[in-house]
Amino acid sequence: MKKRQSDNAYIQANLSAWDEVAPIHARHNQSELLERVCRPRFSVLDDTATAHLKRLGVNGKSVAQVCCNNGVELLSCKTLGAARCVGFDGAQGFVDQGNDLAKAAGKDVEFVCCEAHEIPREYHSSFDIVMITIGVLSWMPDIDRFFSKIEKLLAPDGVIFIYEHHSILMMFEPGHADDPINWELSYFRKEAYIDDSGLDYYGGESYQATPNASFSHKMSDIVMGGINSGLTLEYFEELPKHISNAWWNVEHSGIGLPMSFVMVFRITNEV
């Protein structure tokens, strides 16, 4: 019980930190996005995400995104032909941004404000694709618990599509392209990493930020998180592609480390 109480405290602190940065992000990009989403082929998905979503048959499929931010990736799924799209995020500020963007784009996308472990039962067994993108897994204190919750969203034969930064990056201190590489943390670290520098990864604005907690999950932890929830690992690929707003120093180091990965889990249909 002690661990669960601590985990919930981390989750609530992260939600507070995320909610307070929502208006800061909006000042940086909401006006531009309100114009961009109106374009017929609007998409923020890179070639990797686009190719995998097409391979999974996103056209005509129902898609949920857990921790969806302002919803631009879901709107991009709509561009690819997705049917029902629902985004879940724990910050009302980002949900409001998503609703404004969907309205401007004239696209039917639903946004729900709720914590990732507390998605209402009415959405269970409803989605062909559940999408997890960068920055989500490292905010989850217990990866097994997270998978056990989100797998409930899957319709029969549904998949969880994950496109995230690689776990090994958590070992390094993030830096600019010309900064040195510093091995900061153990790959096997269990303790939370607490940061109070804020979450404005667009403009780097300084503000009185609520501390947030991130966690390093080994790749094997992520694989086993899905398997322990009864899912089948269908696809796994490590990539050199840098998809974050940090670790530019690692990208430009020439070391050749993996910087991102794609993972697909499929629900096992009951016989």
Short mmCIF file of C-alpha atoms in Angstrom, two decimals:
data_model
loop_
_atom_site.label_atom_id
_atom_site.label_comp_id
_atom_site.label_asym_id
_atom_site.label_seq_id
_atom_site.Cartn_x
_atom_site.Cartn_y
_atom_site.Cartn_z
CA MET A 1 0.00 0.00 0.00
CA LYS A 2 2.87 2.35 0.75
CA LYS A 3 4.18 2.07 -2.82
CA ARG A 4 0.75 2.73 -4.34
CA GLN A 5 0.28 5.85 -2.19
CA SER A 6 3.69 7.11 -3.32
CA ASP A 7 2.88 6.32 -6.95
CA ASN A 8 -0.39 8.22 -6.74
CA ALA A 9 1.39 11.19 -5.18
CA TYR A 10 3.82 11.26 -8.12
CA ILE A 11 0.93 11.03 -10.58
CA GLN A 12 -0.95 13.90 -8.97
CA ALA A 13 2.18 16.07 -8.89
CA ASN A 14 2.76 15.38 -12.58
CA LEU A 15 -0.83 16.30 -13.40
CA SER A 16 -0.42 19.61 -11.58
CA ALA A 17 2.85 20.31 -13.39
CA TRP A 18 1.28 19.42 -16.74
CA ASP A 19 -1.81 21.55 -16.21
CA GLU A 20 0.18 24.64 -15.24
CA VAL A 21 2.27 24.51 -18.43
CA ALA A 22 -0.78 24.26 -20.73
CA PRO A 23 -1.29 28.04 -21.11
CA ILE A 24 2.45 28.49 -21.68
CA HIS A 25 2.43 25.98 -24.53
CA ALA A 26 -0.68 27.66 -25.93
CA ARG A 27 1.10 31.01 -26.05
CA HIS A 28 3.87 29.43 -28.11
CA ASN A 29 1.90 27.49 -30.69
CA GLN A 30 -1.89 27.55 -30.43
CA SER A 31 -2.42 30.43 -32.88
CA GLU A 32 -0.22 28.78 -35.47
CA LEU A 33 -1.89 25.40 -34.95
CA LEU A 34 -5.37 26.88 -35.31
CA GLU A 35 -4.31 27.92 -38.81
CA ARG A 36 -2.40 24.75 -39.69
CA VAL A 37 -5.10 22.25 -38.70
CA CYS A 38 -7.41 23.75 -41.32
CA ARG A 39 -5.15 22.53 -44.11
CA PRO A 40 -6.56 19.46 -45.91
CA ARG A 41 -3.47 17.26 -45.37
CA PHE A 42 -2.55 18.49 -41.90
CA SER A 43 -0.31 16.09 -40.01
CA VAL A 44 2.37 16.31 -37.33
CA LEU A 45 3.17 12.59 -37.60
CA ASP A 46 6.63 11.81 -38.93
CA ASP A 47 7.33 9.21 -41.62
CA THR A 48 7.85 6.43 -39.06
CA ALA A 49 4.56 6.96 -37.23
CA THR A 50 2.67 7.45 -40.48
CA ALA A 51 4.04 4.26 -42.04
CA HIS A 52 3.25 2.15 -38.98
CA LEU A 53 -0.25 3.52 -38.56
CA LYS A 54 -0.96 2.82 -42.21
CA ARG A 55 0.43 -0.70 -41.78
CA LEU A 56 -1.97 -1.17 -38.87
CA GLY A 57 -4.83 -0.12 -41.13
CA VAL A 58 -5.69 3.16 -39.40
CA ASN A 59 -8.04 4.12 -42.24
CA GLY A 60 -11.54 3.43 -40.94
CA LYS A 61 -10.31 2.31 -37.51
CA SER A 62 -11.21 3.71 -34.10
CA VAL A 63 -8.25 5.33 -32.35
CA ALA A 64 -7.64 6.35 -28.75
CA GLN A 65 -4.63 8.29 -27.56
CA VAL A 66 -3.70 8.15 -23.89
CA CYS A 67 -2.01 11.34 -22.63
CA CYS A 68 -2.89 13.07 -25.89
CA ASN A 69 -1.56 16.56 -25.10
CA ASN A 70 -3.37 19.08 -27.37
CA GLY A 71 -4.63 16.41 -29.75
CA VAL A 72 -2.63 17.24 -32.87
CA GLU A 73 -1.55 13.62 -33.33
CA LEU A 74 -5.16 12.46 -33.16
CA LEU A 75 -6.14 15.11 -35.69
CA SER A 76 -3.35 13.73 -37.85
CA CYS A 77 -4.87 10.25 -37.54
CA LYS A 78 -8.10 11.75 -38.85
CA THR A 79 -6.16 12.96 -41.88
CA LEU A 80 -5.08 9.33 -42.41
CA GLY A 81 -8.73 8.29 -42.46
CA ALA A 82 -9.32 7.17 -38.89
CA ALA A 83 -12.94 6.84 -37.82
CA ARG A 84 -13.78 7.51 -34.18
CA CYS A 85 -10.94 9.31 -32.39
CA VAL A 86 -10.85 9.95 -28.64
CA GLY A 87 -8.02 11.61 -26.73
CA PHE A 88 -7.52 11.29 -22.99
CA ASP A 89 -5.41 13.80 -21.08
CA GLY A 90 -5.12 14.70 -17.42
CA ALA A 91 -4.91 18.47 -17.95
CA GLN A 92 -8.07 20.40 -18.72
CA GLY A 93 -5.99 23.11 -20.38
CA PHE A 94 -4.73 20.70 -23.04
CA VAL A 95 -8.19 19.18 -23.48
CA ASP A 96 -9.52 22.68 -24.13
CA GLN A 97 -6.79 23.28 -26.70
CA GLY A 98 -7.66 20.00 -28.39
CA ASN A 99 -11.33 20.90 -28.58
CA ASP A 100 -10.51 24.29 -30.09
CA LEU A 101 -8.21 22.71 -32.69
CA ALA A 102 -10.76 20.04 -33.63
CA LYS A 103 -13.45 22.69 -34.02
CA ALA A 104 -11.18 24.83 -36.20
CA ALA A 105 -10.31 21.80 -38.34
CA GLY A 106 -13.93 20.72 -38.62
CA LYS A 107 -12.99 17.23 -37.44
CA ASP A 108 -14.99 15.03 -35.10
CA VAL A 109 -12.50 14.25 -32.33
CA GLU A 110 -13.55 13.76 -28.71
CA PHE A 111 -11.35 14.84 -25.81
CA VAL A 112 -11.78 13.60 -22.25
CA CYS A 113 -10.06 15.05 -19.19
CA CYS A 114 -9.02 12.16 -16.96
CA GLU A 115 -5.91 10.60 -15.51
CA ALA A 116 -4.52 7.71 -17.59
CA HIS A 117 -5.30 5.09 -14.94
CA GLU A 118 -8.87 6.34 -14.49
CA ILE A 119 -10.35 6.31 -17.99
CA PRO A 120 -14.12 5.75 -17.62
CA ARG A 121 -15.45 2.23 -18.19
CA GLU A 122 -17.69 3.45 -21.00
CA TYR A 123 -14.58 3.58 -23.20
CA HIS A 124 -13.50 0.01 -22.46
CA SER A 125 -13.35 -2.49 -25.37
CA SER A 126 -13.90 0.37 -27.82
CA PHE A 127 -10.76 0.98 -29.88
CA ASP A 128 -8.91 -0.76 -32.68
CA ILE A 129 -5.74 1.24 -32.00
CA VAL A 130 -4.55 2.73 -28.71
CA MET A 131 -1.69 5.14 -29.36
CA ILE A 132 1.11 6.02 -26.94
CA THR A 133 3.65 8.61 -28.04
CA ILE A 134 6.73 10.29 -26.66
CA GLY A 135 6.97 11.23 -23.00
CA VAL A 136 4.13 9.08 -21.69
CA LEU A 137 5.85 5.96 -20.36
CA SER A 138 8.49 7.85 -18.37
CA TRP A 139 5.75 9.56 -16.37
CA MET A 140 4.25 6.25 -15.26
CA PRO A 141 5.56 5.02 -11.87
CA ASP A 142 4.35 1.44 -12.41
CA ILE A 143 4.50 0.25 -16.01
CA ASP A 144 2.60 -2.99 -15.29
CA ARG A 145 -0.25 -1.04 -13.73
CA PHE A 146 -0.33 1.31 -16.70
CA PHE A 147 -0.60 -1.52 -19.23
CA SER A 148 -3.27 -3.26 -17.16
CA LYS A 149 -5.41 -0.13 -17.44
CA ILE A 150 -4.94 0.82 -21.08
CA GLU A 151 -5.38 -2.71 -22.45
CA LYS A 152 -8.99 -2.47 -21.28
CA LEU A 153 -9.58 0.11 -24.02
CA LEU A 154 -8.89 -2.42 -26.78
CA ALA A 155 -11.63 -3.84 -28.96
CA PRO A 156 -11.24 -7.46 -30.13
CA ASP A 157 -8.04 -7.82 -32.19
CA GLY A 158 -7.04 -4.29 -31.19
CA VAL A 159 -3.45 -3.08 -30.85
CA ILE A 160 -1.43 -0.76 -28.67
CA PHE A 161 0.95 1.28 -30.84
CA ILE A 162 3.89 2.81 -28.97
CA TYR A 163 6.36 5.28 -30.49
CA GLU A 164 8.60 6.57 -27.72
CA HIS A 165 12.09 7.75 -26.87
CA HIS A 166 14.43 4.89 -26.04
CA SER A 167 14.91 3.96 -22.38
CA ILE A 168 18.69 4.28 -22.64
CA LEU A 169 18.37 8.05 -23.06
CA MET A 170 17.32 8.38 -19.42
CA MET A 171 20.95 7.59 -18.53
CA PHE A 172 22.18 10.83 -20.09
CA GLU A 173 21.96 14.45 -19.07
CA PRO A 174 20.07 16.17 -21.92
CA GLY A 175 21.92 18.93 -23.70
CA HIS A 176 22.36 21.06 -26.79
CA ALA A 177 24.02 19.67 -29.89
CA ASP A 178 27.50 20.85 -28.87
CA ASP A 179 27.23 19.82 -25.20
CA PRO A 180 29.30 16.87 -23.97
CA ILE A 181 27.80 13.47 -23.22
CA ASN A 182 27.49 12.88 -19.48
CA TRP A 183 26.45 9.49 -18.15
CA GLU A 184 24.14 10.65 -15.38
CA LEU A 185 21.92 7.78 -14.20
CA SER A 186 21.97 4.01 -14.03
CA TYR A 187 19.91 2.17 -16.65
CA PHE A 188 18.54 0.12 -13.75
CA ARG A 189 17.53 3.09 -11.60
CA LYS A 190 14.28 2.53 -9.71
CA GLU A 191 13.92 5.87 -7.96
CA ALA A 192 11.99 8.76 -9.40
CA TYR A 193 13.90 11.55 -11.11
CA ILE A 194 12.52 14.86 -9.80
CA ASP A 195 12.73 17.98 -11.95
CA ASP A 196 11.54 21.47 -11.05
CA SER A 197 12.83 23.37 -14.09
CA GLY A 198 9.42 23.37 -15.78
CA LEU A 199 7.87 21.68 -18.80
CA ASP A 200 8.08 24.38 -21.46
CA TYR A 201 9.96 22.30 -24.01
CA TYR A 202 8.91 24.69 -26.80
CA GLY A 203 10.27 28.02 -25.65
CA GLY A 204 12.21 27.16 -22.52
CA GLU A 205 10.28 29.75 -20.52
CA SER A 206 11.24 29.93 -16.85
CA TYR A 207 8.40 29.92 -14.35
CA GLN A 208 7.65 28.77 -10.81
CA ALA A 209 7.10 25.13 -11.71
CA THR A 210 5.58 22.32 -9.70
CA PRO A 211 8.18 19.53 -9.51
CA ASN A 212 7.43 16.57 -11.78
CA ALA A 213 8.66 13.00 -11.53
CA SER A 214 9.92 10.76 -14.32
CA PHE A 215 10.90 7.12 -14.24
CA SER A 216 13.37 5.00 -16.16
CA HIS A 217 11.80 1.77 -17.43
CA LYS A 218 14.13 -0.78 -18.99
CA MET A 219 13.07 -1.98 -22.43
CA SER A 220 12.45 -5.39 -20.87
CA ASP A 221 10.10 -3.75 -18.34
CA ILE A 222 8.06 -2.28 -21.19
CA VAL A 223 7.94 -5.58 -23.08
CA MET A 224 6.95 -7.49 -19.96
CA GLY A 225 4.40 -4.83 -19.00
CA GLY A 226 2.44 -5.66 -22.14
CA ILE A 227 2.93 -9.42 -21.81
CA ASN A 228 1.92 -9.39 -18.13
CA SER A 229 -1.35 -7.75 -19.19
CA GLY A 230 -2.10 -10.64 -21.53
CA LEU A 231 -1.01 -8.89 -24.72
CA THR A 232 1.07 -10.38 -27.53
CA LEU A 233 4.16 -8.51 -28.71
CA GLU A 234 3.68 -8.25 -32.46
CA TYR A 235 6.38 -5.79 -33.48
CA PHE A 236 9.46 -4.20 -31.92
CA GLU A 237 12.09 -2.02 -33.56
CA GLU A 238 14.81 0.20 -32.10
CA LEU A 239 15.64 3.28 -34.14
CA PRO A 240 18.46 5.86 -34.31
CA LYS A 241 15.87 8.59 -34.92
CA HIS A 242 15.74 11.43 -32.40
CA ILE A 243 12.10 12.29 -31.69
CA SER A 244 12.34 14.24 -28.42
CA ASN A 245 12.93 17.90 -27.57
CA ALA A 246 16.02 16.99 -25.56
CA TRP A 247 19.21 14.92 -25.90
CA TRP A 248 20.45 16.84 -28.93
CA ASN A 249 23.93 16.11 -27.57
CA VAL A 250 23.34 12.37 -27.88
CA GLU A 251 22.02 12.73 -31.42
CA HIS A 252 25.09 14.68 -32.53
CA SER A 253 27.64 12.60 -30.61
CA GLY A 254 28.05 10.01 -33.35
CA ILE A 255 28.03 7.19 -30.79
CA GLY A 256 25.23 5.38 -32.59
CA LEU A 257 22.88 4.77 -29.69
CA PRO A 258 19.21 3.89 -30.16
CA MET A 259 17.12 7.01 -29.59
CA SER A 260 13.56 5.79 -30.17
CA PHE A 261 11.55 2.64 -30.64
CA VAL A 262 8.32 1.32 -32.07
CA MET A 263 6.40 -1.41 -30.27
CA VAL A 264 3.04 -2.98 -31.13
CA PHE A 265 1.06 -5.21 -28.78
CA ARG A 266 -2.08 -7.03 -29.88
CA ILE A 267 -4.86 -8.21 -27.62
CA THR A 268 -5.26 -11.96 -27.47
CA ASN A 269 -8.77 -12.85 -28.51
CA GLU A 270 -10.61 -15.16 -26.17
CA VAL A 271 -11.59 -18.51 -27.65
#
